[in-house]
Coordinates of N, CA and C in Angstrom, one line a residue:
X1 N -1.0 10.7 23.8 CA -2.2 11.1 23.1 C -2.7 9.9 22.2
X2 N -4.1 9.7 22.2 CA -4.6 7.9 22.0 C -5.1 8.8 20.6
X3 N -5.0 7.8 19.4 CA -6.3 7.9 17.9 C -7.2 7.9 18.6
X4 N -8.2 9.0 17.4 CA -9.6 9.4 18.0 C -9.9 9.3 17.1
X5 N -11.4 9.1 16.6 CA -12.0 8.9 15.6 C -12.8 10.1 15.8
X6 N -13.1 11.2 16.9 CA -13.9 12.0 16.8 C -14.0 12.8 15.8
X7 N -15.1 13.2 15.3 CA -15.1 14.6 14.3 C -14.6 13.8 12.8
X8 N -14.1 12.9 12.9 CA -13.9 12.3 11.3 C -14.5 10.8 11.2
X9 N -15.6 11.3 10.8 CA -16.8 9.8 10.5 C -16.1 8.7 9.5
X10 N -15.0 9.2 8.4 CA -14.9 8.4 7.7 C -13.7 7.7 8.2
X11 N -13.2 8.1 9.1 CA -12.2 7.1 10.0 C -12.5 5.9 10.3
X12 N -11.8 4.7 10.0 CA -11.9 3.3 10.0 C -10.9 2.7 10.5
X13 N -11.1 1.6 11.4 CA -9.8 0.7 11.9 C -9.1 -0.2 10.9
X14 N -8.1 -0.6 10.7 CA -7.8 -0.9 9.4 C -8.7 -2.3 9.1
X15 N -8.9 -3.3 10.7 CA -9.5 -4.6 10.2 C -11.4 -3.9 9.8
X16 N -12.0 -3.0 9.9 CA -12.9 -2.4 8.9 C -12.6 -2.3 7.4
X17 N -11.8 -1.8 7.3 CA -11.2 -1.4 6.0 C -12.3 -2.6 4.8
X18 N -13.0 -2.3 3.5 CA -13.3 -3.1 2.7 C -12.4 -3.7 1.8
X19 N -12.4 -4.6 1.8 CA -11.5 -5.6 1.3 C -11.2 -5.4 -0.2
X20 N -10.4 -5.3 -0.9 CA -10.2 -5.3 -2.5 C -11.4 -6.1 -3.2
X21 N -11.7 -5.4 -4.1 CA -12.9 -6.7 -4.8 C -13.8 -6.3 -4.5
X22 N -14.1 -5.8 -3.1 CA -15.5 -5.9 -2.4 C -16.7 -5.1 -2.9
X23 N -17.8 -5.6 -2.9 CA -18.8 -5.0 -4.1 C -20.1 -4.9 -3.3
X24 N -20.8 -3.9 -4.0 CA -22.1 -3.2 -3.0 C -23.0 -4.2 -3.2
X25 N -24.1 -4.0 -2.2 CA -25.5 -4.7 -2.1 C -26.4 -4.2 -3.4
X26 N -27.1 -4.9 -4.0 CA -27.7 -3.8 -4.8 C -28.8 -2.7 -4.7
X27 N -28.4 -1.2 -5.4 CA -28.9 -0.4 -4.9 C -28.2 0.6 -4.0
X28 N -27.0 -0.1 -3.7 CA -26.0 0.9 -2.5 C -24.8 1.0 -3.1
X29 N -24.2 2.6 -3.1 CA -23.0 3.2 -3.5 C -22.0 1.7 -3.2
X30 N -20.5 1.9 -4.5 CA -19.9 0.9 -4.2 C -19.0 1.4 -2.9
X31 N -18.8 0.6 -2.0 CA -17.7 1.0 -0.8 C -16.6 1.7 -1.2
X32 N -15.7 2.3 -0.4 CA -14.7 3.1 -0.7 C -13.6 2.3 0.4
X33 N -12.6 2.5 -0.7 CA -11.3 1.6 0.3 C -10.9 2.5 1.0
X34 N -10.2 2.4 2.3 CA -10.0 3.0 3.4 C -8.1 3.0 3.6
X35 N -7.7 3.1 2.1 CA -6.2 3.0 1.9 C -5.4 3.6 2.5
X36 N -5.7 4.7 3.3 CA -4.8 5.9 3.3 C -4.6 5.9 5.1
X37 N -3.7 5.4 5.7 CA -3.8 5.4 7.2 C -2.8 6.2 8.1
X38 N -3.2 6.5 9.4 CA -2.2 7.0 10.1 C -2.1 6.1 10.9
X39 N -0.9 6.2 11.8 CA -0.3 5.2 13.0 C 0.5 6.5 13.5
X40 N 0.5 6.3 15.2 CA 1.4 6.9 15.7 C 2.1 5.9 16.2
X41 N 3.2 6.9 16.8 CA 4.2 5.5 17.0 C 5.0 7.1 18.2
X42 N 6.0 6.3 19.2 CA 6.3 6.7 20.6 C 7.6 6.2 20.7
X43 N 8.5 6.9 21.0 CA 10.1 6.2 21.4 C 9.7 4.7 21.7
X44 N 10.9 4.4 21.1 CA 10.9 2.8 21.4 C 10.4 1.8 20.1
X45 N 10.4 0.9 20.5 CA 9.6 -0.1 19.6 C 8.0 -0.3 19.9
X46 N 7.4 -0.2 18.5 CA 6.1 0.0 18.7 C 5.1 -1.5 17.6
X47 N 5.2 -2.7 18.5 CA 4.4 -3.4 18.2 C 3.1 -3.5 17.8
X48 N 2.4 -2.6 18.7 CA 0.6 -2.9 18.6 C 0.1 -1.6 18.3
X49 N 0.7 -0.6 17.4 CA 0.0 0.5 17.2 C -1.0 0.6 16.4
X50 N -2.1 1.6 17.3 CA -3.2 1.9 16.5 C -3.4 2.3 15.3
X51 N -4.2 2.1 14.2 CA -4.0 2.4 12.6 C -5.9 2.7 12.5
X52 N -5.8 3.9 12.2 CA -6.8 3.8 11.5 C -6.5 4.7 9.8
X53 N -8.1 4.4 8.8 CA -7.5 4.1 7.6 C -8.8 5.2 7.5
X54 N -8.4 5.9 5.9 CA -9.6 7.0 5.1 C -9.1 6.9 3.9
X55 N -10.7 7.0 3.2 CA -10.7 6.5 2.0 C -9.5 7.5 0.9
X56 N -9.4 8.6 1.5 CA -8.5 9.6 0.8 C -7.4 10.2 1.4
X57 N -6.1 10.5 0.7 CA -5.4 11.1 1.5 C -5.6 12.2 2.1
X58 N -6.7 13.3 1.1 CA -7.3 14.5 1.7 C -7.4 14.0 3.8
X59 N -8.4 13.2 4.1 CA -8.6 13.1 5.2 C -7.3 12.4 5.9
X60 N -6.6 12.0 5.4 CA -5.3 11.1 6.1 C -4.5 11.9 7.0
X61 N -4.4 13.1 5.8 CA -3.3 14.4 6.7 C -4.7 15.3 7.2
X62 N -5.5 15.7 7.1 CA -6.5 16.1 8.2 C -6.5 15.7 9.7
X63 N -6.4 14.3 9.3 CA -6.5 13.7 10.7 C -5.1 14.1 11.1
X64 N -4.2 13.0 10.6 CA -2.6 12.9 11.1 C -1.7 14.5 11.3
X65 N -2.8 15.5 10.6 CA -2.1 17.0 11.5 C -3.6 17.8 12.6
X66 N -3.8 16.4 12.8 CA -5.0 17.5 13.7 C -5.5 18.3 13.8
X67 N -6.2 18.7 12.2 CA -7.3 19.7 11.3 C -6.3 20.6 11.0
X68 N -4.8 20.5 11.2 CA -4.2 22.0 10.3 C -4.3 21.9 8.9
X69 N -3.9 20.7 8.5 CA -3.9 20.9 7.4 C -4.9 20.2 6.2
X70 N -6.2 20.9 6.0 CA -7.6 20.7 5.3 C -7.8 20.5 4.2
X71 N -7.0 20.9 3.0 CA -7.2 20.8 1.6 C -5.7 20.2 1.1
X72 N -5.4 19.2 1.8 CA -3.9 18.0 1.2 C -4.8 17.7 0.0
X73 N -4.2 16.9 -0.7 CA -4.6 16.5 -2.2 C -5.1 15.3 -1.8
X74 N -6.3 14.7 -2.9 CA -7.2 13.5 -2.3 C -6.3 12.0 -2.7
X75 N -4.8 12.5 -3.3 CA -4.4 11.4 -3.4 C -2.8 11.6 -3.0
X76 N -2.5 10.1 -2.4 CA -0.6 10.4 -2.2 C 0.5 11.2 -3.0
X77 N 0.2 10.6 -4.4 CA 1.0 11.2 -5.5 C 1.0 12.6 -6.0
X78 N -0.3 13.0 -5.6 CA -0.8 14.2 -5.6 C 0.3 15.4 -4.5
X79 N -0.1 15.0 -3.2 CA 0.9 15.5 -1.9 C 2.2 15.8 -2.2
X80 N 2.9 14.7 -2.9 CA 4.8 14.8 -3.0 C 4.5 16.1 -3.6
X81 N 4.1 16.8 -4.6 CA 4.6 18.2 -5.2 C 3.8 19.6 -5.1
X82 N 3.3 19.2 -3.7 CA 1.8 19.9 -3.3 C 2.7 21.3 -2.7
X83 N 3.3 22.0 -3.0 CA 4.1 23.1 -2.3 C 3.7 22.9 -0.4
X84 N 2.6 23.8 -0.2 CA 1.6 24.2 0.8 C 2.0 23.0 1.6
X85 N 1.9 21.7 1.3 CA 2.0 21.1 1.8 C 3.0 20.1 2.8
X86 N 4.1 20.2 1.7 CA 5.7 19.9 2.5 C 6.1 21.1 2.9
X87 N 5.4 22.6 2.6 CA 6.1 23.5 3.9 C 5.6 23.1 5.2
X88 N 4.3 22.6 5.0 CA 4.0 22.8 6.7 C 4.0 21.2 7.4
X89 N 4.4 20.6 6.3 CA 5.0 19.2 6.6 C 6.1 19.3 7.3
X90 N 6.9 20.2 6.9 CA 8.5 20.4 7.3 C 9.3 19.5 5.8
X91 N 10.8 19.7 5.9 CA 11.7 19.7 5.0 C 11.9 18.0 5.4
X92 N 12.1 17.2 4.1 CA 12.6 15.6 4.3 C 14.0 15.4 4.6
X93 N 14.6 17.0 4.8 CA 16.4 16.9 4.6 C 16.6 17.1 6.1
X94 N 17.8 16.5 6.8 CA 18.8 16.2 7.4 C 19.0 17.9 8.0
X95 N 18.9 18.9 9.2 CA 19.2 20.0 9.8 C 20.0 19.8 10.8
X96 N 20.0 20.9 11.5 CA 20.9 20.9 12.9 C 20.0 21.0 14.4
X97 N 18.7 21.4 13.6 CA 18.0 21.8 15.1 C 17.3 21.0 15.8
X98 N 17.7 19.9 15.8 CA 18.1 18.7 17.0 C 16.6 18.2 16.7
X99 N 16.5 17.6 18.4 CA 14.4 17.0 18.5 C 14.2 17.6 18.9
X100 N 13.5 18.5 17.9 CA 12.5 19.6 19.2 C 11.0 19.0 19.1
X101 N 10.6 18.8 20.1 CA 8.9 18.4 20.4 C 8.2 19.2 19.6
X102 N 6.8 18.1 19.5 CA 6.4 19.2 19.0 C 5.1 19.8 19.4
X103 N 4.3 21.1 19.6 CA 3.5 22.1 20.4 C 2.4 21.4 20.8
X104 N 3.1 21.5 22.5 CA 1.8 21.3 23.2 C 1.0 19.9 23.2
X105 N 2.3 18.8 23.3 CA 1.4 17.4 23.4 C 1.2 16.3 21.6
X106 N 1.3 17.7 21.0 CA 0.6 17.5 19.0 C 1.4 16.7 19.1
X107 N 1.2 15.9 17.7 CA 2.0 14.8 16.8 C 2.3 15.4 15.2
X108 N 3.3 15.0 15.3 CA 3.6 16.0 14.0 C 4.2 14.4 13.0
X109 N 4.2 14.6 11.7 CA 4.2 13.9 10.8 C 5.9 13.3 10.6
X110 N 5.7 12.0 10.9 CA 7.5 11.8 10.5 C 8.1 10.7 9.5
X111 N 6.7 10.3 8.5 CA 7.0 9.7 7.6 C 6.0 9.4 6.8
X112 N 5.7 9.0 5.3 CA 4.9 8.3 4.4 C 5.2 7.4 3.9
X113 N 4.7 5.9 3.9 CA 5.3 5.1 2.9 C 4.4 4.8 2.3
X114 N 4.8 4.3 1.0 CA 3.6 4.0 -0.2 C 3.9 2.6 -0.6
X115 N 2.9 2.1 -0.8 CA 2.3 0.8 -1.5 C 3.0 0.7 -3.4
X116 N 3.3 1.8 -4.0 CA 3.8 1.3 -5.3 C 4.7 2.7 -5.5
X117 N 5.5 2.6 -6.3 CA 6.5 3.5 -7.0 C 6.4 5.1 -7.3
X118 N 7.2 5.9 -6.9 CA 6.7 7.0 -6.9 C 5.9 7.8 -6.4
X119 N 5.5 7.3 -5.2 CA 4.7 7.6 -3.8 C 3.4 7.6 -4.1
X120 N 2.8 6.3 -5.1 CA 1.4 6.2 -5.5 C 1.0 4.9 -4.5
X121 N -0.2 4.7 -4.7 CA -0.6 3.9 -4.0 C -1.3 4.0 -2.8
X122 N -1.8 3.2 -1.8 CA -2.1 3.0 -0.3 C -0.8 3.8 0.3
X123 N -1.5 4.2 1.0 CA -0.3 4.9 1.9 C -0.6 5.1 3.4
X124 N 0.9 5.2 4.2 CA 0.7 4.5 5.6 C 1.6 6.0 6.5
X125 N 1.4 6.8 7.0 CA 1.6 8.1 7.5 C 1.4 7.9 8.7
X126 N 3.2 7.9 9.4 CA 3.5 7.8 10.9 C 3.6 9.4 11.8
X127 N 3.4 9.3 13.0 CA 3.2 10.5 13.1 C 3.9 10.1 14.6
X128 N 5.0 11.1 15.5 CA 5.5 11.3 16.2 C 5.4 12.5 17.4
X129 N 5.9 12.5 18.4 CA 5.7 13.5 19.4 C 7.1 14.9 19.6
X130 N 7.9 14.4 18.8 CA 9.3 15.2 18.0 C 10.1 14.8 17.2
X131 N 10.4 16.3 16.7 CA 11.5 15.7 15.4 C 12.5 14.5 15.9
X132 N 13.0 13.9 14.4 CA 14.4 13.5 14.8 C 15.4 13.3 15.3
X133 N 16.5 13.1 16.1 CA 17.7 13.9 16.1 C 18.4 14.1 15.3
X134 N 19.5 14.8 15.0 CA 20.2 15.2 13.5 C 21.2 13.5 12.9
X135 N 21.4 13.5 14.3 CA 22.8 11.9 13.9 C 21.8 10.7 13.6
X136 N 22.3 9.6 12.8 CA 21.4 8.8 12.4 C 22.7 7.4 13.3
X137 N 22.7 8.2 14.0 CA 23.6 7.0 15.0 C 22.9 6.0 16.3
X138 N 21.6 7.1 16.9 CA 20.4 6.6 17.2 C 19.1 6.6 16.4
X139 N 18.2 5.8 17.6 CA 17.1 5.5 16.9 C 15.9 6.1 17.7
X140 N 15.1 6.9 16.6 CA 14.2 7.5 17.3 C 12.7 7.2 17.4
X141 N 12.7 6.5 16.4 CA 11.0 5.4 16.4 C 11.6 4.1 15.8
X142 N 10.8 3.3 16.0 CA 10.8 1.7 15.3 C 9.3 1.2 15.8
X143 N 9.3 0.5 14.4 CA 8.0 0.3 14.3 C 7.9 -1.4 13.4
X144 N 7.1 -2.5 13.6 CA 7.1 -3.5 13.7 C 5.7 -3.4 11.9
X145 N 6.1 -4.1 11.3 CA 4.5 -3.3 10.3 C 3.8 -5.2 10.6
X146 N 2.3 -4.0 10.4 CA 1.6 -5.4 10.8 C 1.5 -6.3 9.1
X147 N 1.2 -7.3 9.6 CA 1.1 -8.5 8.4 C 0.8 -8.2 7.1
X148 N -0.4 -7.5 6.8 CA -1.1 -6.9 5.8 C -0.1 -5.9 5.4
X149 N 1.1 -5.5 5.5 CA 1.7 -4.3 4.7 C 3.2 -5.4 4.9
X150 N 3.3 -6.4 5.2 CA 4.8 -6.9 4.8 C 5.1 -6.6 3.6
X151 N 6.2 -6.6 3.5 CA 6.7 -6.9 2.0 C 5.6 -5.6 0.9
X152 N 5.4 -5.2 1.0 CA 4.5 -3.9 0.2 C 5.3 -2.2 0.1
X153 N 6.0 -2.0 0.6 CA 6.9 -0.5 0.3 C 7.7 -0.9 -0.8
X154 N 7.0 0.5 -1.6 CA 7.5 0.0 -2.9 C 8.3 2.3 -2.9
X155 N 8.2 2.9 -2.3 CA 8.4 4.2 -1.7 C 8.4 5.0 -0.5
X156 N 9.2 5.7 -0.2 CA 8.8 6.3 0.8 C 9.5 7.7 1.1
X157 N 9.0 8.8 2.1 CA 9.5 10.5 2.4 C 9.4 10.1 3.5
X158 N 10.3 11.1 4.0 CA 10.8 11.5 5.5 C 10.0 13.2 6.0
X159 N 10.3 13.2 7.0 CA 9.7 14.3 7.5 C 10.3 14.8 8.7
X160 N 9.8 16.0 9.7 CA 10.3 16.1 11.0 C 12.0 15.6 11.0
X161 N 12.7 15.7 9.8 CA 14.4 16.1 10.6 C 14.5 14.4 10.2
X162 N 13.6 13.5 9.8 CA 13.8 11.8 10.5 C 14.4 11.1 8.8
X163 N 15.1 10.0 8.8 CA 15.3 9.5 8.1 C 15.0 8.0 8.0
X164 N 14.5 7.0 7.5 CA 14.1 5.8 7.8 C 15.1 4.6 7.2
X165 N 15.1 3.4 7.9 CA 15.6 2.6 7.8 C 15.0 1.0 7.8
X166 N 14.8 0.1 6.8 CA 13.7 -0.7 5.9 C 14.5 -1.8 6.4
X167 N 14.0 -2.9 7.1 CA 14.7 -4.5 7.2 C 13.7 -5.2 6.9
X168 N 14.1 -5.5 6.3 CA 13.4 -7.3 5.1 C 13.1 -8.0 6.2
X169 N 13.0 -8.3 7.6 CA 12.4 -8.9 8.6 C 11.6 -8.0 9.7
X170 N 11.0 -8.7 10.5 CA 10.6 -8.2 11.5 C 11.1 -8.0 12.8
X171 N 11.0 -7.4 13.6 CA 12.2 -7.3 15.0 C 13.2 -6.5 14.2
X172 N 13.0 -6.0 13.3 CA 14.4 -5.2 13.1 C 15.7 -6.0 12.5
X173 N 15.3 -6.9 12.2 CA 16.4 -8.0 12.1 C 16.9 -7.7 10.4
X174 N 18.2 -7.7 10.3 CA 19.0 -7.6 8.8 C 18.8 -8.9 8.2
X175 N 18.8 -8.7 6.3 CA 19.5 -7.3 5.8 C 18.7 -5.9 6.0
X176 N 19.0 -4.8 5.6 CA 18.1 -3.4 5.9 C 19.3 -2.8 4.9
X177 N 18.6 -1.3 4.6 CA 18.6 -0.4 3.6 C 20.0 0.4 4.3
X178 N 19.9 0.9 5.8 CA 20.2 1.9 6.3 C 19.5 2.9 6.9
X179 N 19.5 4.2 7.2 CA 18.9 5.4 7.0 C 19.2 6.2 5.8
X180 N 17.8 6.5 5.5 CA 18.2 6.9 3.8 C 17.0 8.0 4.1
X181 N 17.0 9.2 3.1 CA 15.9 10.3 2.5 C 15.4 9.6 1.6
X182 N 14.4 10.3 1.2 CA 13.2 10.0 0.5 C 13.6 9.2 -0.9
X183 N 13.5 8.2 -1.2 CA 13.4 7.6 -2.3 C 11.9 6.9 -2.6
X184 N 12.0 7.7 -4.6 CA 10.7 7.2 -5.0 C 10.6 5.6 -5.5
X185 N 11.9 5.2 -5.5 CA 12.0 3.5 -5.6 C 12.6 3.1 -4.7
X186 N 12.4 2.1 -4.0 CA 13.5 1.4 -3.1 C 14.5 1.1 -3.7
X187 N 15.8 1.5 -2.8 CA 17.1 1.0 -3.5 C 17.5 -0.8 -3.6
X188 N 18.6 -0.9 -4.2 CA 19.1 -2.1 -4.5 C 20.5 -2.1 -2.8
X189 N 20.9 -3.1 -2.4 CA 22.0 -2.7 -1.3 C 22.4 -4.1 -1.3
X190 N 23.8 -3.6 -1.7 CA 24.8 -5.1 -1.9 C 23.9 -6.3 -2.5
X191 N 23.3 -5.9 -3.5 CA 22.7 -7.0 -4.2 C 21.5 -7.5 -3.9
X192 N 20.3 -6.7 -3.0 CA 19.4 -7.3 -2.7 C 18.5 -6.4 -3.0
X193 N 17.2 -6.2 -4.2 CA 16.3 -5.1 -3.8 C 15.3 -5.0 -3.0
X194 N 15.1 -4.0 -2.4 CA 14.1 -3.9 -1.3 C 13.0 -3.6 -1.8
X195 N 12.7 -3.3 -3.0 CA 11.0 -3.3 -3.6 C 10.4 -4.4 -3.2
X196 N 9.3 -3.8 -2.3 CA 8.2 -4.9 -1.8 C 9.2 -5.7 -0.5
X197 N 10.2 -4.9 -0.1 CA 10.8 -5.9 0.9 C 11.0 -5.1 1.9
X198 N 10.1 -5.3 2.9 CA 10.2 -5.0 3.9 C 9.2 -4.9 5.3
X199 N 9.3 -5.4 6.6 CA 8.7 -5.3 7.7 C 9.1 -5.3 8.6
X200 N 10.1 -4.3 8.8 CA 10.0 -3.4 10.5 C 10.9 -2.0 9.7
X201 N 10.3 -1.1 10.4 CA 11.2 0.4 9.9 C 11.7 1.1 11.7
X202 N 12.7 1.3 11.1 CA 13.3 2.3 12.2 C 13.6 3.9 11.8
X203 N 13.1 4.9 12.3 CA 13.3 6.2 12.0 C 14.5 6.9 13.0
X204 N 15.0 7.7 12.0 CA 16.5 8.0 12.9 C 17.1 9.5 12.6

């Protein structure tokens, strides 16, 4: 199932996206940053995935649940304590009930990461074709981050059963975090902190 921009006008590719700073013509509304993006991502390692970006998180999860869910909060920080909304997100904890796909082809939500502390910020919302599996002995998504988000996770939640795992390089290459649940700061590990450190994730 390919990103579609249909039905959501304010859908942007991320290289649209307006640039920090960037200031109107005069006479015309200031632009709106396009912070808030989804990517899907597919068993395996996922190099060249599609990203498109909305100026709010409201439309972020609009899009990334495929109109189920219409009144998310217009901002990230907002979402973490949004009840309604991590029920039908699903639980960030660790179950037993394996990968189950998910209905009919859908893509269901299997991570958020955020741009600053406490799940504020730009935020980058991966979306998958089934849960997790329960063991974090395999790997169930990996994902390569493009240039513009290196080094920038400063947070992140799990979703769908998944847990993630952060390497300070790209290719997956160590040091790395582990698989870990949701932390509103990146941890410290054997001496190194991972605030702002990081470009390639693996979900497990």
């Amino acid at each position: 199932m390919g990103l579609l921009a249909v039905g959501f006008s304010t859908a942007l590719p991320l290289i649209a996206s307006a640039p920090v700073g960037a200031t109107a013509a005069p006479g015309e509304p200031a632009p709106e940053l396009a912070n808030n993006c989804v990517i899907d991502v597919v068993g395996g390692s996922n190099k060249q995935a599609a990203e498109y970006c909305f100026p709010t998180f409201t439309e972020a999860i609009r899009y990334a649940t495929d109109g189920a869910i219409t009144n998310a909060p217009a901002t990230a920080v907002e979402g973490v304590d949004d009840p309604a909304l991590n029920a039908l997100l699903g639980s960030s904890g660790k179950s037993d009930t394996g990968a189950s796909p998910a209905p009919t082809g859908a893509l269901m939500v299997i991570g958020i990461e955020y741009a600053d502390r406490f799940y504020r910020g730009p935020s980058r919302t991966f979306r998958g074709f089934r849960r997790c599996t329960t063991p974090t002995t395999d790997i169930d998504y990996s994902f390569n981050l493009p240039r513009v988000w290196w080094d920038r996770i400063s947070s992140f939640k799990n979703f769908a059963n998944c847990y993630t795992n952060h390497y300070a390089y790209s290719n997956y290459v160590p040091p790395a975090t582990g698989y870990l649940n949701d932390r509103p700061i990146m941890p410290i590990i054997n001496g190194r902190n991972f605030d702002n450190d990081a470009r390639s994730l693996r979900f497990s």
